Coordinates of C-alpha atoms and ligand atoms in Angstrom, one line a residue:
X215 CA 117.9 118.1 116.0
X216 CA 115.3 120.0 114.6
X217 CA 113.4 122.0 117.4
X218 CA 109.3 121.9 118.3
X219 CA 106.8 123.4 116.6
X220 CA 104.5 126.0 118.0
X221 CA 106.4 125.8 121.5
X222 CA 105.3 129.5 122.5
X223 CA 104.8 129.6 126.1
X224 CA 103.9 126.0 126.5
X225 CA 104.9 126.3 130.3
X226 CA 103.3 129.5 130.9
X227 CA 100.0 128.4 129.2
X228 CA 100.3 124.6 131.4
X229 CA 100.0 127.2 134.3
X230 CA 97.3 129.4 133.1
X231 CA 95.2 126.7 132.3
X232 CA 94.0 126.0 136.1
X233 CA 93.1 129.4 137.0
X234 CA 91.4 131.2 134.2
X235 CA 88.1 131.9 134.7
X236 CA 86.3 132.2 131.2
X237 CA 86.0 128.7 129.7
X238 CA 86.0 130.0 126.1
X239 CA 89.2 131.7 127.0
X240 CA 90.9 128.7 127.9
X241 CA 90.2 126.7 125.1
X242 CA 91.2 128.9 123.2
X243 CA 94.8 129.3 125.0
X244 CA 95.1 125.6 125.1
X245 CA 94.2 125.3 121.5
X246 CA 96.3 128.2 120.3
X247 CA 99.4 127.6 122.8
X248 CA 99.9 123.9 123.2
X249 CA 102.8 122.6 121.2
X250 CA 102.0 119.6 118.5
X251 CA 104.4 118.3 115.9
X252 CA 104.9 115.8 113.1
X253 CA 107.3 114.0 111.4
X254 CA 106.6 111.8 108.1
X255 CA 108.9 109.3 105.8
X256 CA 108.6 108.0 102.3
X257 CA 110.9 105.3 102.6
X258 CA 115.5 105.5 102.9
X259 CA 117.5 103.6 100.6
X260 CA 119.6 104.6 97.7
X261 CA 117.8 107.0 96.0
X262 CA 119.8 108.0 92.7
X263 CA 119.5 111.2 91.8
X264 CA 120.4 110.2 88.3
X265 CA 116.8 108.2 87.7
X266 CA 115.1 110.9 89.5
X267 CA 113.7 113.6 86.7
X268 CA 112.8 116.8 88.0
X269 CA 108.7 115.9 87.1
X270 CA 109.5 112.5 89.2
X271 CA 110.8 115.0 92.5
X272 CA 108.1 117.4 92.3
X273 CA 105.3 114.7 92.2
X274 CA 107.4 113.3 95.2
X275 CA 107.6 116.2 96.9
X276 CA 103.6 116.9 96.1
X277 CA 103.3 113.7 98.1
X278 CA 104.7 113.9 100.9
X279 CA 103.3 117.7 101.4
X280 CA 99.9 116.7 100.6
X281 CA 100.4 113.9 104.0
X282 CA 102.1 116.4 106.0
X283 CA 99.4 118.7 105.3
X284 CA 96.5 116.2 106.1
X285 CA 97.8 115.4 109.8
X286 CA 98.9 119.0 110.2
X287 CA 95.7 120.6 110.0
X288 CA 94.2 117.4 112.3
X289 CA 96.7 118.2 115.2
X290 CA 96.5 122.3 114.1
X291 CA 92.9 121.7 115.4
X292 CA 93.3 119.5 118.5
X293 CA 93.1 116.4 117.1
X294 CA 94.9 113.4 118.7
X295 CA 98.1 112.3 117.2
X296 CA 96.6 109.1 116.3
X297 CA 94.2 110.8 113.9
X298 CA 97.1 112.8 112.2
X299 CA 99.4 110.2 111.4
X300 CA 96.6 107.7 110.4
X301 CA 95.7 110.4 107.8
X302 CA 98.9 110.9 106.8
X303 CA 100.1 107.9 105.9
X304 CA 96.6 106.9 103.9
X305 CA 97.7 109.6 102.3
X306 CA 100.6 107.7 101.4
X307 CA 99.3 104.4 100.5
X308 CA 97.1 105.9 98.1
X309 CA 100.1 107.7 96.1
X310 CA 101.6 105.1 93.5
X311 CA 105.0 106.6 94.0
X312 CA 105.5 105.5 97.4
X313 CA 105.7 101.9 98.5
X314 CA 102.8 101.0 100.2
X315 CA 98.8 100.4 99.8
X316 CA 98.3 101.8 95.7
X317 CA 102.3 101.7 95.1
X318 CA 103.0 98.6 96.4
X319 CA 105.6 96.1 95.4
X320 CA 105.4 92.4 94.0
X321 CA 106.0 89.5 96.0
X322 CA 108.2 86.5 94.1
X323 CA 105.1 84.8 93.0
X324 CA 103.4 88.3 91.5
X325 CA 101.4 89.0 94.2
X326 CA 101.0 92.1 96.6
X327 CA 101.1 91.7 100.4
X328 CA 100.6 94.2 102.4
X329 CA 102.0 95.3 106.3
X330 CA 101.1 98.1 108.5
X331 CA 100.8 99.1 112.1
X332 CA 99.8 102.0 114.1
X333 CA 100.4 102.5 118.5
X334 CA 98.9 105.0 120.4
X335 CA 101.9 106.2 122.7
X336 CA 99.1 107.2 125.5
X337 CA 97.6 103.4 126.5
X338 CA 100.7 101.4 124.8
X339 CA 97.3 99.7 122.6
X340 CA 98.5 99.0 118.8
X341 CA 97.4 97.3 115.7
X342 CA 99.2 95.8 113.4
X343 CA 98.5 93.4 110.3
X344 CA 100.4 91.6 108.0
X345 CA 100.7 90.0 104.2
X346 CA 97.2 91.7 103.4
X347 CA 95.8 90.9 99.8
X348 CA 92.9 93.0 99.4
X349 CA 93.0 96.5 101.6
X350 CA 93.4 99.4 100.1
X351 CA 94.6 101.6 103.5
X352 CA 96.2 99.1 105.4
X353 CA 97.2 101.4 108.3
X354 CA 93.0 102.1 108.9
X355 CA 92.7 97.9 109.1
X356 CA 95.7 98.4 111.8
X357 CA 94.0 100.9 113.9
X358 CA 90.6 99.0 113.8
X359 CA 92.7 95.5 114.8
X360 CA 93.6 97.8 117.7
X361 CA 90.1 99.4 118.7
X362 CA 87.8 96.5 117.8
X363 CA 89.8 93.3 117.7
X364 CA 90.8 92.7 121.0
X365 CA 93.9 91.4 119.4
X366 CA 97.2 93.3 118.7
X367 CA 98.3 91.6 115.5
X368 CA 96.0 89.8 112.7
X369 CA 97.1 88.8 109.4
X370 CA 96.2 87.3 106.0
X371 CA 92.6 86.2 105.2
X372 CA 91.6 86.4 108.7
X373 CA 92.7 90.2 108.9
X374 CA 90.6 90.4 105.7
X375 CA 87.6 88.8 107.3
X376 CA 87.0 91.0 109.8
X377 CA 88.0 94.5 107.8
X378 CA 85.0 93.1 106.0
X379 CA 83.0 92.2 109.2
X380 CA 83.8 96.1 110.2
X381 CA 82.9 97.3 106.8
X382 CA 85.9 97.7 104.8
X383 CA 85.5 97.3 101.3
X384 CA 88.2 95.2 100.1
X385 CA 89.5 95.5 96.7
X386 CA 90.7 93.6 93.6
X387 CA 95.0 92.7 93.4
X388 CA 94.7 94.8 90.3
X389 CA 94.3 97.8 92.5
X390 CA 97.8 97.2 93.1
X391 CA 99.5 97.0 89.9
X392 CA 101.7 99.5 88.9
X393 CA 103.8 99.2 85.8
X394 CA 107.1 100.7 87.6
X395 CA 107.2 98.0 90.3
X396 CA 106.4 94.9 88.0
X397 CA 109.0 95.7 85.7
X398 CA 111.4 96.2 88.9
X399 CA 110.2 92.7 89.6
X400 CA 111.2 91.4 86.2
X401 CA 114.6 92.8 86.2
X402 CA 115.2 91.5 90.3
X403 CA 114.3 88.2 88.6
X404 CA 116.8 88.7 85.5
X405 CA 119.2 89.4 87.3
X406 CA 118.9 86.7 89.9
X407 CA 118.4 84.4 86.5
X408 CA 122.5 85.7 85.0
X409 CA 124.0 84.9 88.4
X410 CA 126.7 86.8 88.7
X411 CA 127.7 87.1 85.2
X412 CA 125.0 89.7 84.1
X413 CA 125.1 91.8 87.3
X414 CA 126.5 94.9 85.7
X415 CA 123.6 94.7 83.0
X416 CA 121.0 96.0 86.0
X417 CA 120.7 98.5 87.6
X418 CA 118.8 97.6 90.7
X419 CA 118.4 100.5 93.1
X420 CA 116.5 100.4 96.7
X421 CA 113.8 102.6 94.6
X422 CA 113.6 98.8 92.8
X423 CA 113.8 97.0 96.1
X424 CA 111.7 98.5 98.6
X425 CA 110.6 101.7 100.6
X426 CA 107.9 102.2 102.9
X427 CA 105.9 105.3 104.4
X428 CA 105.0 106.5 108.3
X429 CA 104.5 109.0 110.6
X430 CA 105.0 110.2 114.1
X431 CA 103.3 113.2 115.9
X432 CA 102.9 114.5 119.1
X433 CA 99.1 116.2 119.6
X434 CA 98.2 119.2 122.2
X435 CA 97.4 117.0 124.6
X436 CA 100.6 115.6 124.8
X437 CA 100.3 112.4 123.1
X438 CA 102.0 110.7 120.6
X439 CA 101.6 108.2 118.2
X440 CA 103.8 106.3 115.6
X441 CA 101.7 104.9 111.7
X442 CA 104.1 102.8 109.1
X443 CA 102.8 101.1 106.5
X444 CA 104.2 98.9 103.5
X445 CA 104.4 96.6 100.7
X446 CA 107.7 95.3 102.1
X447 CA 110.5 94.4 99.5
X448 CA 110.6 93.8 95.9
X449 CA 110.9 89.8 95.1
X450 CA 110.4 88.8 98.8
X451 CA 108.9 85.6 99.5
X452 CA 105.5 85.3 99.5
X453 CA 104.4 85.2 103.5
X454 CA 107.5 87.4 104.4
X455 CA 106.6 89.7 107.1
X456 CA 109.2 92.6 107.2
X457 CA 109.5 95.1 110.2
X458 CA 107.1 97.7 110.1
X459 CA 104.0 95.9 111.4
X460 CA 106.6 94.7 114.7
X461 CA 105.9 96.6 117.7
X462 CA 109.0 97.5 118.9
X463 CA 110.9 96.3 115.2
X464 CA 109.7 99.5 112.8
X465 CA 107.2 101.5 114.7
X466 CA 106.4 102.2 118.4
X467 CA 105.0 104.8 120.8
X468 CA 105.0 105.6 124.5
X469 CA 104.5 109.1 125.8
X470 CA 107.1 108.6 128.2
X471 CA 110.0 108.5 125.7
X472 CA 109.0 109.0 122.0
X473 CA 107.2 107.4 118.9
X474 CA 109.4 106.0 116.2
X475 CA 108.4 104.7 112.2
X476 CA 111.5 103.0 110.4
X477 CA 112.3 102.1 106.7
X478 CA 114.9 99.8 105.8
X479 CA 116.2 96.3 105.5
X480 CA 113.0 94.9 107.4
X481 CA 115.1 92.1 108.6
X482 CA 117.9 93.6 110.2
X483 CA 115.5 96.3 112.2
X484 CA 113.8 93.7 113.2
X485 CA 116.8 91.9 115.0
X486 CA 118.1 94.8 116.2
X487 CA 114.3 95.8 117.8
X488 CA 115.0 99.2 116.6
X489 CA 111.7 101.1 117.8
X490 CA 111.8 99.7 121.3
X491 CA 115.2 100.0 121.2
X492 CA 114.8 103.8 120.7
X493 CA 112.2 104.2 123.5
X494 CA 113.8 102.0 126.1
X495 CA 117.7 104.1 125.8
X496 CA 115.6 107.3 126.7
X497 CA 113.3 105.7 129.0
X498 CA 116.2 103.8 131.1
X499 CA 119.1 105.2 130.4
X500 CA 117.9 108.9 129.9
X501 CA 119.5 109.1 126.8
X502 CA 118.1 112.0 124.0
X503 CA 116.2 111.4 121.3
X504 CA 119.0 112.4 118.8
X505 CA 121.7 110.5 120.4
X506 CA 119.5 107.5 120.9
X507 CA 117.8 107.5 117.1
X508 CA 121.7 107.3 116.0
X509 CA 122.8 104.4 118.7
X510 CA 120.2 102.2 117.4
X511 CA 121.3 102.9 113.5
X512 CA 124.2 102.4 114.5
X513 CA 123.5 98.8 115.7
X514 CA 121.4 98.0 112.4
X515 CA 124.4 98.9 110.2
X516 CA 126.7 96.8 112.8
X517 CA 124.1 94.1 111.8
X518 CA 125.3 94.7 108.0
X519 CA 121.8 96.8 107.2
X520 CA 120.3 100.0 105.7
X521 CA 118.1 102.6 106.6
X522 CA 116.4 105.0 108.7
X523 CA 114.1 106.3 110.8
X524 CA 111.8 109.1 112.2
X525 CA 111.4 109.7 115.7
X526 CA 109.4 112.5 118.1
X527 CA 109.4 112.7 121.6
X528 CA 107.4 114.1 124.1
X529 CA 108.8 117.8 123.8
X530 CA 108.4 117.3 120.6
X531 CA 112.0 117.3 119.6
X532 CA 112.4 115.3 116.2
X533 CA 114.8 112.9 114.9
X534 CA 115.1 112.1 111.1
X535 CA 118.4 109.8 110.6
X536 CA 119.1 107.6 108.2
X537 CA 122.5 105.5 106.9
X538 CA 121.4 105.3 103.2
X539 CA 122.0 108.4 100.1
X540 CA 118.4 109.5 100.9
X541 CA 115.2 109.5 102.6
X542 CA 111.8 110.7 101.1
X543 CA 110.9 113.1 104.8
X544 CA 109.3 115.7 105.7
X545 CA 108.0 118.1 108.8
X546 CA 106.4 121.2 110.2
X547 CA 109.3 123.4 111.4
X548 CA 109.0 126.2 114.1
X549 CA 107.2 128.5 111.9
X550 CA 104.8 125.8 110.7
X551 CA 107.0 125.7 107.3
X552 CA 106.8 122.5 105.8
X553 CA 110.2 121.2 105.2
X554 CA 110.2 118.2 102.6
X555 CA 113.7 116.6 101.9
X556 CA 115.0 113.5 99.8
X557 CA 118.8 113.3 99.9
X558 CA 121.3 113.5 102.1
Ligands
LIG200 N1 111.2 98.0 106.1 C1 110.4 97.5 105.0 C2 110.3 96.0 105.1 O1 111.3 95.4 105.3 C3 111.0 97.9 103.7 C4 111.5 99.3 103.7 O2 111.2 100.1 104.5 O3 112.1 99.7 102.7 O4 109.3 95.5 104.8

């Protein structure tokens, strides 16, 4: 398990706080001393080091630190947890390499449909949306649905009706192309076409398939918060819905346990109500974030799927564990080193 960040005398300071005297000095100790941490994903699955040039890594790894670095300096400053991984994972959907908002992949029929949701571990509130068309940052619709909707969950054209009733531009399909994921389309489709018989002939990897990105952070005053966002899986039908914008499937927060963001075979987290599933071992049966973020992979690949996750709790202990070759991840380690991995 990889250990907190900035955890210096977070007990002592908790103390202090009450009885210091100069108000400039105890912002100050609660800004310098109060421990934060965050935890992002690019999407698990079979990610073969083969296909992967070393221009291809770097730009992935440029990525995911440029994320990590955006919701770092948010919670570095104070900044609630919700702000941090909202920034991180726009981040994210406007990278082409990652699967989600710019880099998402094509539905069956061509199209793009976009998922994403975002909870706020201190009220339990969330926002999610689903099989979105036209919006560039999904995960900024999600958190709207959740301040200004008065709904949890909104999808399609309706979703799209009020991002534009709250001012968010919506943009053109084309925004979405890439050339990488339409010709991972084509050859899903090829080799759907040959049956069997042409099976060898491609090549599909989970890079092909799907991905997804998120993040989870705990802030200095002790809340966390859980952000996934996707374009769900190469070839799927259009109107599929996979597990990330689920509360309690791919993402979910609660400061009394943890916040959790998955990536995987949507359907089978779904099922197996991975997030929740996460949160509720701690919360009932006092079970640790490691041991439960492995139980409930566990059950998914019992189910016959793939995966991972990326889980934080409320000491900010953090969980990264995924059942596939690789996971694009990264986090701010004790030192506030950023530590960006991809395989196993
Ligand atoms: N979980 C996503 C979905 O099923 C895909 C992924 O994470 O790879 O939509």
């Amino acid at each position: 398990m990889v250990a907190l960040l900035a955890a210096t005398a977070f007990n002592q300071t908790r103390s202090q706080e009450g009885s210091t005297k100069n108000p400039a000095t105890s912002e100050t100790m609660q800004t310098n001393q109060k421990k934060f941490g965050l935890v992002i994903h690019g999407g698990a699955g079979t990610i073969d080091r083969s296909r992967m040039t070393p221009e291809a890594e770097r730009e992935y790894r440029a990525g995911l630190e440029r994320a990590l670095a955006a919701g770092y300096e948010i919670l570095k400053r104070g900044g609630s947890s919700l702000d941090a991984t909202e920034a991180a994972v726009r981040l994210l959907e406007d990278d082409p390499h990652f699967n989600a908002g710019k880099g998402a992949v094509f539905t069956s029929a061509g199209t793009n449909e976009l998922d994403a949701a975002i909870m706020d571990g201190n009220t339990l509130k969330a926002g999610t949306v689903a099989s979105l068309k036209h919006i560039r940052n999904p995960v900024s619709l999600a958190r709207l649905v959740m301040e200004k909707s008065g709904h949890v969950m909104m999808d399609g054209e309706g979703a799209e009706v009020f991002a534009k009733e709250n001012g968010v531009q919506l943009v053109d399909q084309k925004y979405f192309f890439t050339q990488e994921r339409w010709d991972a389309l084509q050859k899903i489709k090829e080799a759907e076409k040959s049956g069997g018989a042409g099976a060898k002939k491609f090549i599909i990897t989970d890079q092909d398939r799907h991905g997804t990105v998120g993040a989870v952070a705990l802030d200095r005053q002790g809340n966390l918060a859980a952000a996934t966002s996707t374009g769900g899986t190469t070839n799927k039908r259009a109107g599929r819905i996979g597990d990330s914008p689920i509360i309690g499937g791919g993402t979910y927060a609660n400061n009394a346990t943890c916040a959790v963001s998955a990536t995987g075979d949507g359907e089978y987290f779904i099922r197996a109500t991975v997030a929740h599933d996460l949160s509720a071992l701690m919360e009932y049966r006092g079970m640790k974030l490691q041991e439960a973020a492995q139980t409930v992979l566990d059950k998914v690949a019992k189910l016959g799927g793939s995966g991972g996750l990326i889980a934080i709790d409320a000491k900010g202990n953090m969980a990264l564990p995924f059942n596939t070759s690789g996971m694009y991840r990264g986090h701010v380690d004790l030192d506030g080193k950023f530590v960006i991995e991809i395989y196993k």
